[in-house]
Coordinates of C-alpha atoms in Angstrom, one line a residue:
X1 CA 0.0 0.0 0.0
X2 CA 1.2 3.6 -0.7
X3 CA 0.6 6.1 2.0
X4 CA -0.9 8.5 -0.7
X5 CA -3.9 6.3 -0.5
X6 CA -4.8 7.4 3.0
X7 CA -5.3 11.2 2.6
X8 CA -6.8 13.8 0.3
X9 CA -4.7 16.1 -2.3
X10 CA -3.3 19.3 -0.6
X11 CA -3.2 22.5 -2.6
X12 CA 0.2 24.0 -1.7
X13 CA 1.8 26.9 -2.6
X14 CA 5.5 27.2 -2.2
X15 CA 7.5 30.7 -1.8
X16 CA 11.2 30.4 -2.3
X17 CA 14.3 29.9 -4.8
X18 CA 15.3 28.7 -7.8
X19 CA 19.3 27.8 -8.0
X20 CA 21.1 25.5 -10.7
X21 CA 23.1 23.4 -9.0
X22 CA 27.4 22.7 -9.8
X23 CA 28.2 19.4 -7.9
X24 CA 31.6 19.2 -6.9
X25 CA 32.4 15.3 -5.9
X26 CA 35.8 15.5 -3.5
X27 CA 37.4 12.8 -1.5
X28 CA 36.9 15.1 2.0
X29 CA 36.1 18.9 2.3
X30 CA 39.6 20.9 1.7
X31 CA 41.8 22.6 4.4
X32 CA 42.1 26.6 4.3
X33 CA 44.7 27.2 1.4
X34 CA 44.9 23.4 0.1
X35 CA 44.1 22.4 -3.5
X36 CA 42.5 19.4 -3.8
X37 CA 41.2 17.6 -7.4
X38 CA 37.7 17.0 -8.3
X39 CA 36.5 13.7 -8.9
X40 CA 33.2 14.6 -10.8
X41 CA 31.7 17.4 -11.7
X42 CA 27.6 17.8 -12.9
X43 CA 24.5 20.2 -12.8
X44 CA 21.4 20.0 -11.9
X45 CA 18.7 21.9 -10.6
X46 CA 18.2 22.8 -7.3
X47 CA 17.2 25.4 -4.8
X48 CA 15.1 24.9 -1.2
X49 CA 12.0 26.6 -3.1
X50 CA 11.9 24.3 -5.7
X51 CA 13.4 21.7 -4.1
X52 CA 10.1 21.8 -1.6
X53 CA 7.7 22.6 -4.8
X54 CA 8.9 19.5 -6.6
X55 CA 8.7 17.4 -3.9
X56 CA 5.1 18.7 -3.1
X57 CA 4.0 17.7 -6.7
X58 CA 5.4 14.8 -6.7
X59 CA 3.9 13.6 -3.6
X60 CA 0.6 14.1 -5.3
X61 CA -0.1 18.0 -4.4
X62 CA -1.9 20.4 -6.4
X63 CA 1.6 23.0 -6.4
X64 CA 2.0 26.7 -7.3
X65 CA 5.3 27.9 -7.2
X66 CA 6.2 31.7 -6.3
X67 CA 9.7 32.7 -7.5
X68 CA 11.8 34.7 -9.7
X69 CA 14.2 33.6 -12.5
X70 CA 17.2 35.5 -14.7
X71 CA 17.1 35.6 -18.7
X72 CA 19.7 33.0 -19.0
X73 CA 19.9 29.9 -20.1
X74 CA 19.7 28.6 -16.6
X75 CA 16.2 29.6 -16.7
X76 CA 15.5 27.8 -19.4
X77 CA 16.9 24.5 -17.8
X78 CA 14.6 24.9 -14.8
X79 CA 11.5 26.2 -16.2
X80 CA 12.0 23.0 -18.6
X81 CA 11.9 20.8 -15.3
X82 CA 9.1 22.3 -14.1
X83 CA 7.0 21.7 -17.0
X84 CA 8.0 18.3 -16.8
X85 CA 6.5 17.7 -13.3
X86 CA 3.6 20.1 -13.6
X87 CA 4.4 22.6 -11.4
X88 CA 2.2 25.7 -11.5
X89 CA 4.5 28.5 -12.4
X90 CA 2.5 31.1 -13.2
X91 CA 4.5 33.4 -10.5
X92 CA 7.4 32.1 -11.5
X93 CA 8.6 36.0 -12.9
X94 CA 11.7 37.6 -14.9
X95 CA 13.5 39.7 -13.4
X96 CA 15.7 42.3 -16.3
X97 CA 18.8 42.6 -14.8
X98 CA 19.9 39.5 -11.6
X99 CA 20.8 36.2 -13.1
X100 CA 18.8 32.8 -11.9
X101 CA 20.3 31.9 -8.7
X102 CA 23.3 28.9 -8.6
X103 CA 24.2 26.5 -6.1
X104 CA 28.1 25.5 -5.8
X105 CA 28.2 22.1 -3.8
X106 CA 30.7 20.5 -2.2
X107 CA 29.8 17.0 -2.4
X108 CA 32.5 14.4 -0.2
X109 CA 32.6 10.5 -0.6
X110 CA 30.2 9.9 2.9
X111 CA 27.6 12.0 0.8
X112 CA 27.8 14.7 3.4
X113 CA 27.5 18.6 1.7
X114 CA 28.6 22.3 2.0
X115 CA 26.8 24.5 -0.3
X116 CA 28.0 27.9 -1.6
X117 CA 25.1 30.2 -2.5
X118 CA 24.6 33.1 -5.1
X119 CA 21.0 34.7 -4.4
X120 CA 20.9 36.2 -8.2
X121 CA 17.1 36.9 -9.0
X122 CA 15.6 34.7 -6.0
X123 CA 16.8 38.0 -3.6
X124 CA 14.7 40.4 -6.1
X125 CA 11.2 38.9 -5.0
X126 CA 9.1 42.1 -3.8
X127 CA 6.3 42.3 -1.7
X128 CA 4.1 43.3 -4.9
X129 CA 5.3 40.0 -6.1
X130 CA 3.7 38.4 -3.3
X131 CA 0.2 40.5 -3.1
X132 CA 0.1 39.6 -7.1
X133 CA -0.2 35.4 -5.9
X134 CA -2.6 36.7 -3.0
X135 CA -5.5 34.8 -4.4
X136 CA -3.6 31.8 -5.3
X137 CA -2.3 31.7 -1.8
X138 CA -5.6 32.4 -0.5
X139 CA -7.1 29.4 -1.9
X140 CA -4.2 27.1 -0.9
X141 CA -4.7 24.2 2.3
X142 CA -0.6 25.5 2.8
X143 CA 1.8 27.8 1.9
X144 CA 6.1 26.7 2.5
X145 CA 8.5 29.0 3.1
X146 CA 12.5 28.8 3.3
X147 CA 15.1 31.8 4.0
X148 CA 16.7 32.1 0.3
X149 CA 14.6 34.8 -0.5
X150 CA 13.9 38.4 1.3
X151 CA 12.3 38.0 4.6
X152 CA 9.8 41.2 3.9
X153 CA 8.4 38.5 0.8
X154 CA 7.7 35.9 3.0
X155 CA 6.1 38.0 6.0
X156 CA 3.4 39.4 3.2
X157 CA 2.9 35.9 2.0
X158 CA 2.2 34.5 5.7
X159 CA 0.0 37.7 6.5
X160 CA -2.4 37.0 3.4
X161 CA -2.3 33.0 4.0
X162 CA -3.5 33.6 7.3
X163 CA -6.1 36.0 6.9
X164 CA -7.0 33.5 4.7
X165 CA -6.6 30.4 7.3
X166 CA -4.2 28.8 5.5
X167 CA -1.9 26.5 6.9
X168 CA 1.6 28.0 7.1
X169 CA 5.0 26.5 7.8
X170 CA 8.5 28.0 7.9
X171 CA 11.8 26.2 7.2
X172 CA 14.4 28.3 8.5
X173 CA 17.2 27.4 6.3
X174 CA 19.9 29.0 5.4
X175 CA 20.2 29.4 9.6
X176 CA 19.4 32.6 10.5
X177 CA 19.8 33.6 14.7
X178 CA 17.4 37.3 14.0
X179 CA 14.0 36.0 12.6
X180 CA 11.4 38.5 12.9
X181 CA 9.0 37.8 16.0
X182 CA 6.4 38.6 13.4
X183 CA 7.2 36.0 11.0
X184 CA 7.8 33.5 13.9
X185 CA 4.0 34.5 14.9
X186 CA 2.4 34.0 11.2
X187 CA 3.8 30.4 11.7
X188 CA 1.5 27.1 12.4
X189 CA 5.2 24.7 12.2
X190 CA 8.6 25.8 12.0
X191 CA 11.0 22.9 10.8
X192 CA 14.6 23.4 11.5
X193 CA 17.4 21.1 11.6
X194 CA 19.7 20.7 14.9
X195 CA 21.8 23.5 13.3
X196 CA 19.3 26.0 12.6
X197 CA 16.9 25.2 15.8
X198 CA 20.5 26.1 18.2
X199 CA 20.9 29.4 15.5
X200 CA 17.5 30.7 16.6
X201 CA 17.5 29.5 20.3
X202 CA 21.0 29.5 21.0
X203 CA 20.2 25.6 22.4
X204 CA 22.4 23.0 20.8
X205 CA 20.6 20.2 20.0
X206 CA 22.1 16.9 20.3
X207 CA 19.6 14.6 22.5
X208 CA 15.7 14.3 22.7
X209 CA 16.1 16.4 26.4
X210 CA 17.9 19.4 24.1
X211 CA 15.3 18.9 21.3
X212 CA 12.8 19.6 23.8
X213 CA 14.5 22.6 25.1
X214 CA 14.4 23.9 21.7
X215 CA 10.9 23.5 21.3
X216 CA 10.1 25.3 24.5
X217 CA 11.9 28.4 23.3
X218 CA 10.6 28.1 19.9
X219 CA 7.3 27.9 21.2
X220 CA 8.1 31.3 23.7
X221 CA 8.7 33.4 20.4
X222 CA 5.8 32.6 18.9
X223 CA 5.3 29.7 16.7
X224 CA 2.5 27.4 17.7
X225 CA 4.3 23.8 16.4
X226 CA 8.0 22.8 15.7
X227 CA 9.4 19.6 13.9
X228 CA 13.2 19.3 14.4
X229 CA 14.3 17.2 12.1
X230 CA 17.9 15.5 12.9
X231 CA 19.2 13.9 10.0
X232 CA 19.7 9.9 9.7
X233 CA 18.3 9.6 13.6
X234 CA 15.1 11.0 12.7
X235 CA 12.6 13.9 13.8
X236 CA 11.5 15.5 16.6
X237 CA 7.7 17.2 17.0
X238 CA 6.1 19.2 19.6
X239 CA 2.7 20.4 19.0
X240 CA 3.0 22.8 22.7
X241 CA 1.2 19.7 25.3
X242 CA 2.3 16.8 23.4
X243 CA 5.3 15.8 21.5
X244 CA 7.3 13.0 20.5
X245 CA 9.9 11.2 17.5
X246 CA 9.3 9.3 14.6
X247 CA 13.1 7.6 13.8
X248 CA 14.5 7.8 10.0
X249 CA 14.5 4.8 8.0
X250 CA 17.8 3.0 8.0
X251 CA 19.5 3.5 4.4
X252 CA 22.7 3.4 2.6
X253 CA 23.5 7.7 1.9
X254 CA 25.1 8.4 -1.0
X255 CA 24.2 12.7 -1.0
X256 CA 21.9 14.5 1.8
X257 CA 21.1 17.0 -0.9
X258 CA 17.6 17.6 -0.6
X259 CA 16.3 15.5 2.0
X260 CA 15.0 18.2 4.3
X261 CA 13.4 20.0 0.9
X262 CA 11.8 16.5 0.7
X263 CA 10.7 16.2 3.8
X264 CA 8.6 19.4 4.2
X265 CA 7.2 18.8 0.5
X266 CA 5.9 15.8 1.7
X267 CA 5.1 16.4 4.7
X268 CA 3.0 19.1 3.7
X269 CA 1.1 16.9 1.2
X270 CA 0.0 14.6 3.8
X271 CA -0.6 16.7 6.9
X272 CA -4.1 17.6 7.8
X273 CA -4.5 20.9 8.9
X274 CA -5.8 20.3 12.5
X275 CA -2.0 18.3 12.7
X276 CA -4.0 15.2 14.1
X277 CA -1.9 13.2 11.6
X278 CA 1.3 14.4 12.8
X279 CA 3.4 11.2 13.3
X280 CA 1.9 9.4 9.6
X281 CA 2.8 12.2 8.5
X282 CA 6.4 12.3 9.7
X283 CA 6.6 8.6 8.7
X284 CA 5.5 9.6 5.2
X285 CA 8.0 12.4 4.5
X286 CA 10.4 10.6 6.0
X287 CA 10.6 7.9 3.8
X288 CA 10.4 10.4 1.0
X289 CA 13.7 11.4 2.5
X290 CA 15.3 8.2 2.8
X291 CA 14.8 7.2 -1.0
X292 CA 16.3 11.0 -2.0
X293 CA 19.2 10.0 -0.2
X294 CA 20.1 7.4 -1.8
X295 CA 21.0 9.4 -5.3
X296 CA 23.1 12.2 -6.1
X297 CA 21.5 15.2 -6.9
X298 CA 18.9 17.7 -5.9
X299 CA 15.6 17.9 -7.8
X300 CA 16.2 14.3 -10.1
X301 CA 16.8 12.4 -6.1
X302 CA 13.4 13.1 -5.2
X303 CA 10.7 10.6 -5.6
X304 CA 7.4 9.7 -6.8
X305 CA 4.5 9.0 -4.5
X306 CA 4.0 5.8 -6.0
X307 CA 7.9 5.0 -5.2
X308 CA 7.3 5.7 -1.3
X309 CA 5.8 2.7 0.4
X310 CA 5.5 2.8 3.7

């Protein structure tokens, strides 16, 4: 049985970037001042926005994408992809002068990642951008947002989903430690890693005692529910009286590329809004995760709904 026979299609609307990704395969991660060789080198596209929107589509959402692109060639590559999966993109704009965003990653032989980041067009998203998807957002079950686009975009985007009572959750990657209290107050789930929850609460997360800490002071600045998701050992939830952990599935990981992106795309295809199906869920988007894991890549790792069988 797939899990996607046990819930309804979500109508999700994603607000965040566009990057084409350089992979850079390396033995280890290089020393300051060393020169190291390449063992592979290959592109693909990428970026936490459309990394989440892809995901969301192909767990079996209805998805609009919000974003913006450069006149280059790289847009071309990524609109192309898009198409492919059927991605809504009508708000997927052009902006005249910043090229589409790129993604430099440093990929080593235990599939671990450092990523080097050029913003390009994805930092020109404007607030009239965002009131021009209003009704599109309006009539969404949940809007996704990530931190690789201006802040002031994603505050409007949260304002008009909630007036609008629609389900809103932040990732708050790239790590930021000065989120807005306002945006942290527009938000039904925040879902940080270890590395971002410490960023915002200055509590490094390394047990289920700390990841409950966290969660505490997440909760104290505003946001109603928090997933902490910690890599191969699983994730963490706290809805504010209960919480819990749903552990990872055990697999062999050949790039982490994209397996948060994964998990909130599907994640937020399978969670009903009253959260009652929390720890499915969980178990859902986290065996998205463990099969985009298991290839290199961003956007071509992540699977079909029919692929993820619980």
């Amino acid at each position: 049985m797939y899990f996607k026979e046990e819930f309804n299609m979500k109508k999700i609307v994603v607000l965040g970037s566009i990057n084409v990704d350089t992979i850079l395969n390396i033995a280890r991660l290089p020393l300051p001042g060393e020169t190291m060789a390449m063992s592979n080198r290959s592109t693909a596209g990428g970026g936490k926005g459309a990394n989440q929107a892809i995901a969301a589509v192909r767990a079996g959402s209805e998805t609009a994408f919000i974003s913006k692109i450069g006149k280059d060639h790289a847009a071309d590559f990524m609109i192309d992809t898009f198409k492919e999966d059927g991605l809504n993109i009508e708000h997927v704009t052009e902006d005249e002068t910043a090229g589409t965003g790129k993604a430099y990653i440093l990929l080593d032989d235990n599939g671990q990642n450092s990523i080097l980041i050029y913003g390009g067009a994805n930092q020109t998203i404007t607030t009239e951008d965002i009131k021009n998807a209003s009704e599109t957002i309006a009539s969404a079950d949940c809007l996704i947002t990530e931190f690789e686009t201006p802040l002031e975009a994603s505050i409007e985007a949260f304002k008009i989903a909630k007036a609008n009572k629609v389900l809103t959750i932040l990732n708050p990657a790239p790590a930021k430690n000065n989120i807005p209290e306002e945006l942290l107050k527009l938000s039904d789930i925040i879902v940080p890693n270890e590395t971002e929850a410490e960023a915002i609460t200055g509590i490094k997360v390394t047990d289920l005692d700390s990841m409950k800490k966290a969660a505490k002071k997440l909760h104290t600045m505003g946001v109603k529910h928090v997933i902490i998701t910690v890599g191969a050992n699983g994730a963490f939830y706290s809805l504010g009286e209960e919480d819990g952990f749903v552990n990872a599935f055990k697999v062999n990981t050949v790039d982490t590329t994209a397996a948060g992106d994964t998990f909130i795309g599907y994640l937020a295809s399978a969670l009903n809004s009253d959260l009652g199906n929390i720890e499915e869920a969980m178990k859902f988007a986290s065996k998205a995760s463990s099969i985009t894991v298991q290839t290199q890549g961003a956007q071509n790792s992540i699977p079909y709904v029919k692929n993820v069988k619980i």
